[in-house]
Amino acid sequence: MEEIISMSHGNGGKKTSRLIDNIILPSFNNRELNILGDGALLNVSGSIAFSTDSFVIYPYFFPGGDIGKLSVCGTVNDLLMCGSVPKYLSLSLIIEEGFKIEDLKKIIDSISKTAKRANIKIVTGDTKVVDRGHGHGIYVNTAGIGERIEGIDLGRHRIEKGDKVIVSGSVGNHGVSILCARENLLEGNIISDCAPLNEVVNAALDFGQAIKILRDPTRGGVATTLNEFVENSSFSIELFEDKIPVDLNVKTACDLLGLDPLYSANEGKVLIVASADEADNIVNVLRKNEFSKDAEIIGEVVDYMPSKVILKSSFGGRRILDKLSHDILPRIC
Amino acid sequence: MEEIISMSHGNGGKKTSRLIDNIILPSFNNRELNILGDGALLNVSGSIAFSTDSFVIYPYFFPGGDIGKLSVCGTVNDLLMCGSVPKYLSLSLIIEEGFKIEDLKKIIDSISKTAKRANIKIVTGDTKVVDRGHGHGIYVNTAGIGERIEGIDLGRHRIEKGDKVIVSGSVGNHGVSILCARENLLEGNIISDCAPLNEVVNAALDFGQAIKILRDPTRGGVATTLNEFVENSSFSIELFEDKIPVDLNVKTACDLLGLDPLYSANEGKVLIVASADEADNIVNVLRKNEFSKDAEIIGEVVDYMPSKVILKSSFGGRRILDKLSHDILPRIC
């Protein structure tokens, strides 16, 4: 087997078959994938959630993960946010000519491990090779299918005055980690939070109708996602600055680099809007899980002005947090 | 609105929202997409087919189509080949910084038109921007969900001695068209066959159990796909060279350029293995459809040797057609 990817690995002929049979399939030992022709045949019951994401992150290996882990977590988390149980994943690779096969193996291995952890099956896929200079090592697309959980109704329409805003843990880690990895800053001591959120979301959904909406604050960060919750609505969200968990090293890096953790991407966090009467119970339950041990109530839904996210400082000052409008970070996801 | 894509169109903030709201959503006027959060909620019944493909074709506009049309047809056709009715499509764009927004609009428009024609709904999507020099204008990924047609059993396991091999029309057009477009040869007079095959496949599937397997011979061409039909089986496929439809201009271009249309990609053709007793009837029905008017029986399943594709010339000579093993064309899909 060669050591790097060449154009003929993407021509659909013998070398493509060999790449798929020797490098990709062995990691995904499941019946559906091995018999695949152009697609997988699957059984699902009732209604489903369907989501997709392309991952173009660079560097593709970073502290706390890699593009493979990220591409599984990203789609798994999106399916969870819809109130569904993630079941099936497609995997499509766009590999740049010259990419090391050793790195491809590591990424495939990471995809396989993360999929197992997230209890989702990779059932269909595609591999393309692009000429050198027309990629950035590897781009990965995943699309996923989840089975909707009955009796769950999530969405902006359920947000009401008095509801609490919960975050499952410290914010900004992924974005700051990638920036530091890319620029060789801070020696890799900021770790991406990249993680599948199955247990965290399941724990939250046990509270049934008390959960109004779920969303993972990825690109654009917490500030942008919360803006999407209240956009064109009669409500605003007031955030309590001193309640927002930010890891000390993330805070230090942000201070140093002039960044704002509220606009930095997260890949293993969830924002929850929940009924006021259950909010404390939800936080207490979340804190029992390793991926949400720092859960906090960070804000509440108010109606004294429409469609804004307002940050209330510990001194009582208020400022409006807009959606991300310019690039505070180089592209990271 | 700016005229070209900049990095901040991909940051997940205001400019991303504006791009999606102004350029992408208006073309896909469907309820599921407009209310989407991170995924779409869909109703499906029974068992489904699931398929994905990334499209990295260059040039992204070519005679007979563009990357948008291709990305819909590719996944629609894969779903059809599984014996399913295409229902829902995801759309993920990886756009290179500097891409013209005018071109993006054309591609989106083409995606929308092709999806309507193929009766599939675009229900969820994603947009990423990569730095200049790390893409090739635009890459598109689609993943699709189809509802399986009951009572249809397609697959290699159903192939038997005596079965006929049918192709729905002339072979090699897409691959040769792209090569000519890329190299500025033959003034665009070879048109890609890129098309959704819904009607063609539906007409074939009306023959029920007589249809053994369906496959669209894309990358690697007819020779590679037929090899996949008989790989590790006790059967071979004998092809009748003088029955294989090849358009005169494709033949001329292939002669000129030293190419073989049997290894050139198709994007609007289907290979069908069918019971001998129904093969003529199938061809007669297919010929009534505009996308399969040149359908022919081009070969049959034999058992005098295992696992080969054998080309029988008009003079009675025989040669073995292997899978595509080296690049006869620059990468085209």
XYZ file of C-alpha atoms in Angstrom:
666
model
C 0.000 0.000 0.000
C 1.315 3.450 -0.862
C 1.968 6.010 1.832
C 0.140 8.969 0.344
C -3.143 9.562 -1.449
C -2.870 9.932 -5.210
C -5.452 11.089 -7.741
C -6.137 7.516 -8.814
C -7.419 6.705 -5.307
C -10.399 8.796 -6.382
C -11.101 7.446 -9.881
C -13.730 4.914 -8.835
C -11.614 1.991 -10.031
C -9.256 -0.516 -8.437
C -7.313 1.883 -6.248
C -10.509 3.406 -4.893
C -11.795 -0.081 -4.036
C -8.534 -0.964 -2.359
C -8.507 2.242 -0.317
C -12.073 1.625 0.829
C -11.608 -2.094 1.483
C -8.268 -1.810 3.276
C -8.367 1.495 5.095
C -11.954 2.566 5.560
C -14.204 -0.498 5.871
C -12.190 -2.466 8.463
C -12.817 0.257 11.056
C -16.571 0.183 10.555
C -17.432 -3.371 11.168
C -21.130 -3.344 10.548
C -23.299 -5.339 8.257
C -25.167 -2.441 6.657
C -21.961 -0.796 5.450
C -20.248 -3.869 4.104
C -23.048 -4.791 1.757
C -23.571 -1.282 0.528
C -23.922 -0.530 -3.132
C -24.744 3.095 -3.717
C -26.768 3.457 -0.576
C -27.816 1.723 2.618
C -31.196 0.159 3.297
C -32.393 0.901 6.801
C -35.356 0.385 9.045
C -36.696 3.371 10.905
C -39.889 3.813 12.803
C -42.134 6.840 12.805
C -40.722 10.244 12.127
C -37.069 11.095 11.793
C -34.599 13.946 12.113
C -32.139 14.541 9.270
C -29.084 16.774 9.469
C -25.814 17.419 7.653
C -22.549 19.261 8.211
C -19.282 19.631 6.325
C -16.098 19.914 8.363
C -13.185 21.906 6.965
C -11.261 22.429 10.174
C -7.543 23.063 10.107
C -5.413 21.759 11.725
C -7.225 18.431 11.356
C -5.533 17.141 14.524
C -5.961 19.403 17.547
C -5.851 19.104 21.350
C -8.910 17.129 22.366
C -9.806 15.728 18.988
C -9.456 15.698 15.238
C -11.621 16.302 12.181
C -12.933 12.727 12.386
C -14.165 12.968 15.964
C -15.570 16.425 15.229
C -17.468 15.261 12.148
C -19.263 12.558 14.145
C -19.949 14.762 17.194
C -21.188 17.643 15.045
C -23.936 15.685 13.347
C -24.762 13.525 16.361
C -25.233 16.681 18.425
C -27.414 18.301 15.769
C -29.655 15.220 15.746
C -29.862 15.306 19.536
C -30.826 19.000 19.464
C -33.835 18.059 17.304
C -35.089 15.750 20.053
C -34.105 12.572 18.237
C -32.010 9.501 18.984
C -29.064 9.433 16.534
C -29.140 6.172 14.536
C -27.366 6.300 11.164
C -24.540 8.351 9.712
C -23.197 8.836 6.204
C -19.527 9.678 5.756
C -18.107 11.487 2.759
C -14.411 12.319 2.455
C -12.770 14.888 0.182
C -9.071 14.115 0.402
C -6.300 16.218 -1.097
C -3.735 14.482 -3.267
C -0.596 13.914 -1.188
C -2.452 13.349 2.098
C -0.686 10.791 4.300
C -2.463 7.440 4.448
C -1.243 7.122 8.033
C -3.176 10.296 8.916
C -6.222 9.013 7.077
C -6.087 5.832 9.166
C -5.936 7.857 12.385
C -8.926 9.947 11.323
C -10.952 6.888 10.298
C -10.093 5.239 13.590
C -11.246 8.314 15.465
C -14.512 8.389 13.483
C -15.097 4.757 14.331
C -14.429 5.201 18.064
C -16.574 8.317 18.323
C -19.433 6.673 16.439
C -19.345 3.741 18.878
C -19.324 6.078 21.828
C -22.268 8.033 20.366
C -24.102 4.824 19.499
C -24.541 5.731 15.835
C -23.823 3.459 12.841
C -21.946 4.553 9.757
C -23.956 3.008 6.955
C -22.989 4.657 3.688
C -20.133 6.710 2.347
C -18.195 8.288 -0.466
C -14.551 9.139 -1.108
C -13.269 11.786 -3.492
C -9.717 12.930 -4.180
C -8.935 16.500 -5.303
C -5.720 17.743 -6.915
C -2.987 19.057 -4.712
C -3.648 22.719 -3.935
C -7.440 22.341 -4.086
C -8.088 21.192 -0.546
C -6.635 21.463 2.920
C -5.633 17.890 3.628
C -9.073 16.482 4.251
C -12.651 17.712 4.385
C -15.328 15.501 5.888
C -19.083 15.596 5.443
C -21.473 13.655 7.602
C -25.231 13.440 7.338
C -27.251 11.743 10.012
C -30.651 10.255 10.660
C -32.198 10.120 14.110
C -35.463 8.672 15.343
C -37.635 11.313 16.947
C -38.527 10.836 20.550
C -42.300 10.876 20.895
C -43.951 13.500 23.039
C -41.065 15.966 22.780
C -41.807 19.392 21.323
C -38.744 21.605 21.003
C -38.500 24.985 19.340
C -38.491 28.740 19.600
C -42.292 28.758 19.748
C -42.114 27.242 23.242
C -39.939 29.978 24.780
C -41.795 32.049 27.409
C -41.076 34.907 29.762
C -39.399 33.677 32.942
C -37.803 30.592 31.336
C -34.202 29.967 32.379
C -31.196 29.583 30.077
C -28.849 26.741 31.041
C -25.432 25.978 29.578
C -24.011 22.495 30.104
C -20.461 23.689 30.882
C -17.652 26.124 30.255
C -17.867 28.115 27.043
C -15.452 28.928 24.236
C -13.002 26.025 24.588
C -13.190 24.605 21.074
C -12.699 27.885 19.224
C -9.844 29.066 21.419
C -8.201 25.631 21.309
C -8.218 25.593 17.498
C -6.917 29.129 17.247
C -4.041 28.272 19.598
C -3.305 24.995 17.746
C -3.272 26.811 14.427
C -1.043 29.629 15.579
C 1.156 27.498 17.884
C 0.148 29.448 20.959
C 0.034 28.292 24.579
C 1.518 24.849 23.848
C -1.716 22.968 23.410
C -2.902 23.425 26.971
C -6.382 24.499 25.893
C -8.354 21.404 24.999
C -11.325 21.383 22.648
C -14.573 20.324 24.317
C -15.517 18.236 21.243
C -17.815 15.465 22.528
C -21.008 13.611 21.677
C -23.806 14.893 23.902
C -26.078 11.837 24.010
C -26.059 11.392 27.790
C -26.320 15.119 28.507
C -29.309 15.584 26.205
C -31.003 12.403 27.396
C -30.686 13.588 30.975
C -32.247 16.927 30.027
C -35.053 15.352 27.987
C -36.093 13.301 31.006
C -37.624 16.580 32.144
C -40.101 16.356 29.258
C -42.129 19.478 28.566
C -39.941 21.575 30.869
C -37.317 21.592 28.093
C -38.250 24.270 25.561
C -35.358 24.276 23.104
C -31.870 22.764 22.813
C -29.012 23.989 20.654
C -25.262 23.403 20.542
C -23.511 26.763 20.255
C -20.949 25.955 17.550
C -19.866 28.572 14.970
C -20.690 32.037 16.293
C -20.691 30.807 19.902
C -23.184 31.240 22.737
C -23.990 34.856 21.833
C -24.985 33.999 18.253
C -27.054 30.943 19.190
C -28.972 32.848 21.866
C -29.662 35.600 19.330
C -31.194 32.948 17.060
C -33.496 31.888 19.920
C -35.059 35.357 20.249
C -34.734 36.742 16.697
C -38.044 38.273 15.556
C -39.695 37.343 18.830
C -41.129 39.584 21.519
C -38.658 38.206 24.054
C -35.067 38.944 24.978
C -32.559 36.876 26.901
C -30.742 38.439 29.816
C -27.408 36.768 30.580
C -25.764 36.929 34.009
C -22.100 37.547 33.179
C -20.743 36.209 36.456
C -22.661 32.950 36.094
C -21.226 32.015 32.689
C -18.616 29.277 33.191
C -15.340 30.026 31.395
C -12.233 27.940 32.079
C -9.375 29.951 33.522
C -6.979 29.097 30.667
C -9.637 30.008 28.091
C -10.222 33.301 29.906
C -6.464 33.978 30.015
C -6.050 33.172 26.314
C -9.034 35.376 25.439
C -7.636 38.270 27.490
C -4.237 37.859 25.843
C -5.589 37.598 22.316
C -8.477 40.026 22.548
C -11.163 37.401 22.014
C -14.578 36.930 23.564
C -15.447 33.398 24.744
C -19.129 34.152 24.132
C -18.432 34.259 20.383
C -16.014 31.342 20.342
C -17.232 27.969 19.047
C -18.138 25.047 21.294
C -18.404 21.450 20.111
C -19.526 19.663 23.254
C -21.905 22.059 24.942
C -25.628 22.535 24.854
C -27.757 25.595 25.575
C -31.119 24.750 27.086
C -34.093 26.999 27.630
C -36.200 25.427 30.383
C -39.175 26.233 32.609
C -38.136 28.230 35.662
C -39.644 25.691 38.061
C -37.459 22.824 36.843
C -34.258 24.718 36.013
C -32.443 23.988 39.285
C -33.357 20.299 39.123
C -32.107 20.078 35.545
C -28.772 21.655 36.467
C -28.380 19.285 39.417
C -28.971 16.256 37.217
C -26.639 17.537 34.473
C -23.813 18.056 36.954
C -23.710 14.296 37.530
C -22.489 13.696 33.946
C -18.820 14.129 33.021
C -19.687 16.217 29.940
C -21.939 18.610 31.866
C -20.427 18.725 35.326
C -20.099 22.539 35.149
C -23.703 23.172 34.090
C -25.091 26.538 35.178
C -28.178 28.680 34.848
C -26.727 31.616 32.954
C -29.712 33.720 32.069
C -33.445 34.145 31.715
C -36.085 35.110 29.206
C -37.411 38.652 29.680
C -39.907 40.781 27.779
C -38.912 44.364 28.530
C -37.511 44.602 25.000
C -37.875 42.347 21.962
C -35.316 40.108 20.192
C -32.101 40.966 22.025
C -29.439 39.188 24.026
C -28.420 41.399 26.938
C -25.333 40.778 29.053
C -25.776 41.932 32.641
C -22.435 42.448 34.350
C -21.742 41.748 38.009
C -21.875 45.516 38.596
C -25.377 45.714 37.119
C -24.358 47.231 33.752
C -26.116 45.967 30.645
C -24.885 45.670 27.076
C -26.423 44.122 24.007
C -24.681 41.105 22.514
C -25.272 41.026 18.789
C -24.819 38.018 16.502
C -21.232 37.533 15.425
C -20.797 40.154 12.708
C -17.120 40.055 11.818
C -14.424 37.455 12.226
C -13.036 37.499 15.733
C -11.229 34.250 15.029
C -9.765 32.724 11.926
C -12.154 30.157 10.501
C -12.089 27.142 12.762
C -14.925 24.852 11.877
C -24.836 42.404 -1.096
C -21.194 41.818 -1.982
C -20.234 40.201 -5.248
C -17.860 37.559 -3.964
C -17.754 35.136 -1.062
C -15.534 36.203 1.829
C -14.373 34.213 4.852
C -16.929 35.918 7.066
C -19.744 34.371 5.002
C -18.696 31.174 6.748
C -18.327 32.330 10.362
C -21.814 31.334 11.451
C -22.759 34.934 12.239
C -24.632 37.726 10.498
C -23.070 37.342 7.061
C -23.723 33.602 7.052
C -27.371 34.247 7.942
C -27.661 36.853 5.216
C -26.105 34.548 2.615
C -28.479 31.741 3.553
C -31.566 33.964 3.830
C -30.963 35.954 0.640
C -29.259 33.559 -1.740
C -29.974 30.004 -0.690
C -33.396 29.813 0.972
C -35.452 31.760 -1.597
C -34.775 29.058 -4.198
C -36.006 26.251 -1.963
C -39.426 27.360 -1.040
C -40.485 24.560 1.235
C -41.791 24.569 4.735
C -39.408 21.963 6.145
C -36.329 23.945 5.150
C -37.506 27.367 6.274
C -38.145 26.308 9.837
C -34.976 24.315 10.163
C -32.752 24.614 13.164
C -29.876 22.192 13.019
C -31.853 19.485 11.274
C -35.148 18.702 9.610
C -37.993 16.699 11.099
C -39.536 14.360 8.560
C -42.138 11.670 8.258
C -41.172 8.454 6.527
C -42.929 5.176 6.374
C -41.384 1.749 6.632
C -37.829 1.200 5.551
C -35.615 3.721 3.838
C -32.579 4.047 1.594
C -29.812 6.456 2.599
C -27.005 7.621 0.337
C -24.388 10.356 0.102
C -21.980 11.790 -2.448
C -19.571 14.706 -2.559
C -19.130 16.520 -5.863
C -15.794 18.140 -6.660
C -16.216 18.475 -10.401
C -14.288 21.114 -12.317
C -15.315 23.055 -14.319
C -18.432 23.523 -12.218
C -20.362 24.693 -15.293
C -20.184 22.281 -18.233
C -22.214 21.472 -21.369
C -25.415 19.826 -20.189
C -25.213 20.813 -16.559
C -23.318 22.157 -13.592
C -22.160 20.965 -10.175
C -25.587 21.801 -8.738
C -27.575 19.699 -11.183
C -25.012 16.917 -10.847
C -25.160 16.896 -7.062
C -28.918 16.395 -7.098
C -28.910 13.808 -9.913
C -26.058 11.837 -8.338
C -27.814 11.206 -5.055
C -31.295 10.894 -6.569
C -29.970 8.229 -8.931
C -28.215 6.356 -6.123
C -31.485 6.259 -4.173
C -33.323 4.996 -7.245
C -30.729 2.238 -7.750
C -31.547 0.973 -4.246
C -35.186 0.466 -5.262
C -36.445 3.485 -3.365
C -38.457 6.599 -4.133
C -36.230 9.654 -3.495
C -37.863 11.914 -0.893
C -35.480 14.186 1.023
C -32.111 15.723 0.296
C -29.513 17.496 2.429
C -27.261 20.060 0.805
C -23.855 21.052 2.099
C -21.672 23.616 0.353
C -17.924 24.156 0.732
C -17.264 27.454 -1.016
C -13.839 28.922 -1.686
C -13.203 32.490 -0.645
C -13.490 34.715 -3.722
C -16.218 32.636 -5.403
C -18.638 34.808 -7.365
C -22.020 35.175 -5.705
C -23.548 35.327 -9.177
C -22.188 31.826 -9.863
C -23.461 30.616 -6.514
C -26.931 31.886 -7.431
C -26.825 29.993 -10.738
C -25.782 26.786 -8.994
C -28.454 27.134 -6.311
C -31.035 27.792 -9.002
C -29.944 24.684 -10.863
C -30.139 22.600 -7.669
C -33.645 23.888 -7.081
C -34.839 23.135 -10.626
C -33.306 19.669 -10.679
C -34.754 18.818 -7.276
C -38.224 19.814 -8.527
C -37.791 17.716 -11.648
C -36.641 14.746 -9.550
C -39.438 15.271 -7.061
C -37.124 15.441 -4.052
C -37.213 18.077 -1.295
C -34.161 19.833 0.064
C -34.796 19.855 3.792
C -31.538 20.628 5.580
C -28.203 22.156 4.744
C -24.876 23.610 5.714
C -22.531 26.230 4.260
C -18.808 26.479 4.886
C -16.233 28.851 3.428
C -12.577 27.837 3.001
C -9.603 30.161 2.450
C -8.597 31.017 -1.072
C -6.329 28.290 -2.421
C -7.966 25.518 -0.371
C -10.827 24.632 -2.684
C -11.738 24.678 -6.337
C -14.540 27.240 -6.408
C -17.245 25.092 -4.881
C -17.667 21.549 -3.599
C -21.140 20.209 -2.956
C -22.265 17.306 -0.809
C -25.735 15.870 -0.910
C -27.178 13.070 1.189
C -30.565 11.640 0.408
C -33.327 9.591 1.921
C -35.677 7.470 -0.163
C -38.653 5.328 0.786
C -38.145 1.738 -0.228
C -40.597 0.293 -2.665
C -42.148 -2.804 -1.153
C -41.723 -6.149 -2.863
C -38.569 -5.125 -4.733
C -35.433 -7.173 -4.122
C -32.393 -5.868 -5.940
C -28.825 -7.042 -5.622
C -25.970 -9.149 -6.875
C -27.457 -12.208 -5.186
C -30.271 -12.206 -7.751
C -28.029 -12.407 -10.838
C -28.343 -15.723 -12.719
C -26.943 -17.355 -15.825
C -28.837 -16.250 -18.922
C -29.894 -12.849 -17.489
C -29.535 -9.953 -19.916
C -27.617 -6.734 -19.350
C -29.439 -3.594 -20.471
C -28.075 -0.068 -20.692
C -30.542 2.810 -20.837
C -28.661 4.742 -23.526
C -25.360 5.838 -25.039
C -22.327 5.476 -22.815
C -19.406 7.720 -21.868
C -20.966 11.130 -22.539
C -20.459 12.743 -19.145
C -16.783 11.855 -18.754
C -15.834 12.878 -22.272
C -17.890 16.074 -22.015
C -16.092 17.133 -18.829
C -12.676 16.322 -20.240
C -13.412 18.410 -23.330
C -14.832 21.279 -21.248
C -11.788 21.247 -19.002
C -9.274 21.182 -21.818
C -11.247 23.445 -24.182
C -11.570 20.720 -26.799
C -14.282 20.244 -29.438
C -16.087 23.485 -28.591
C -18.592 22.084 -26.141
C -20.397 19.885 -28.667
C -20.322 16.857 -26.373
C -23.084 17.240 -23.828
C -23.077 15.538 -20.435
C -25.936 13.068 -19.961
C -26.463 14.307 -16.371
C -30.140 13.632 -15.574
C -32.392 12.343 -12.813
C -33.497 8.813 -13.677
C -36.817 8.651 -11.823
C -38.996 7.864 -14.844
C -36.491 5.421 -16.353
C -36.125 3.446 -13.133
C -39.853 3.512 -12.416
C -40.526 2.118 -15.882
C -38.025 -0.680 -15.266
C -39.317 -1.473 -11.782
C -42.794 -2.006 -13.220
C -41.315 -5.335 -14.347
C -41.023 -6.374 -10.688
C -38.979 -9.488 -10.002
C -37.618 -9.524 -13.563
C -35.284 -6.691 -12.518
C -32.285 -8.182 -10.709
C -30.014 -5.218 -10.065
C -29.757 -1.556 -11.074
C -26.678 0.637 -11.012
C -25.685 3.958 -12.546
C -22.231 3.608 -14.097
C -20.614 6.833 -12.854
C -16.877 6.988 -11.959
C -15.094 4.086 -13.623
C -17.793 3.746 -16.290
C -19.760 0.754 -17.544
C -16.758 -1.609 -17.407
C -16.077 -0.928 -13.722
C -19.726 -1.169 -12.653
C -20.234 -4.481 -14.479
C -17.093 -5.815 -12.802
C -18.664 -4.946 -9.451
C -21.749 -6.993 -10.425
C -19.738 -10.210 -10.908
C -16.818 -9.720 -8.494
C -16.293 -12.854 -6.370
C -19.235 -14.567 -8.063
C -19.288 -17.679 -10.235
C -20.673 -15.660 -13.159
C -19.192 -13.474 -15.840
C -20.808 -10.885 -18.067
C -20.302 -11.105 -21.810
C -20.746 -7.763 -23.573
C -21.649 -7.496 -27.267
C -19.386 -4.693 -28.496
C -21.505 -3.807 -31.517
C -24.643 -3.454 -29.376
C -23.210 -0.870 -26.983
C -24.635 2.546 -27.891
C -21.962 5.231 -28.184
C -22.776 8.632 -29.669
C -20.806 9.410 -32.794
C -19.213 12.552 -31.340
C -18.233 10.674 -28.181
C -16.717 7.924 -30.327
C -14.830 10.486 -32.399
C -13.521 12.285 -29.311
C -12.481 8.966 -27.758
C -10.669 7.928 -30.950
C -8.928 11.292 -31.090
C -7.934 11.368 -27.441
C -7.212 7.689 -26.922
C -10.025 7.137 -24.452
C -12.422 4.247 -23.957
C -16.112 5.157 -23.548
C -16.606 1.999 -21.463
C -14.453 3.528 -18.719
C -15.825 7.040 -19.039
C -18.327 8.276 -16.439
C -22.070 8.523 -17.060
C -24.446 10.599 -14.951
C -27.797 9.816 -16.528
C -27.620 6.137 -17.455
C -28.588 2.952 -15.711
C -27.302 -0.586 -16.134
C -29.969 -3.211 -15.545
C -29.565 -6.942 -15.190
C -32.931 -8.522 -16.037
C -34.484 -11.917 -16.680
C -33.973 -13.029 -20.262
C -37.712 -13.513 -20.843
C -38.572 -9.885 -20.080
C -35.478 -8.144 -21.451
C -36.966 -7.210 -24.836
C -40.132 -5.886 -23.235
C -38.117 -3.793 -20.801
C -36.070 -2.258 -23.605
C -39.227 -1.479 -25.588
C -40.763 0.317 -22.635
C -37.561 2.210 -21.825
C -37.288 3.485 -25.386
C -40.505 5.456 -24.883
C -38.804 7.726 -22.327
C -36.653 10.668 -23.436
C -33.826 9.705 -21.038
C -33.693 6.084 -22.227
C -34.695 6.257 -25.869
C -31.481 4.487 -26.937
C -31.810 1.588 -24.496
C -30.195 -1.657 -25.665
C -29.489 -5.175 -24.515
C -25.701 -5.079 -24.444
C -24.743 -8.352 -22.850
C -25.624 -11.439 -20.894
C -24.654 -13.358 -17.813
C -22.563 -16.469 -18.541
C -20.899 -19.078 -16.367
C -18.061 -20.440 -18.472
C -15.645 -18.493 -16.254
C -16.091 -16.710 -12.935
C -16.045 -12.986 -12.051
C -15.045 -11.406 -15.365
C -16.417 -8.878 -17.819
C -15.698 -10.088 -21.356
C -16.033 -7.882 -24.412
C -17.024 -9.845 -27.524
C -16.172 -7.933 -30.684
C -18.225 -8.017 -33.853
C -15.563 -10.335 -35.331
C -16.027 -12.805 -32.491
C -12.826 -11.891 -30.601
C -13.011 -11.753 -26.816
C -11.066 -9.628 -24.342
C -11.375 -9.161 -20.628
C -12.398 -5.736 -19.361
C -10.881 -5.138 -15.967
C -11.989 -2.503 -13.461
C -10.510 0.886 -14.149
C -6.985 0.576 -12.818
C -5.244 3.778 -13.812
C -6.471 7.227 -14.725
C -7.589 7.354 -18.333
C -9.135 10.742 -17.726
C -8.302 13.588 -15.411
C -10.562 13.454 -12.382
C -14.004 14.571 -13.453
C -16.426 13.889 -10.684
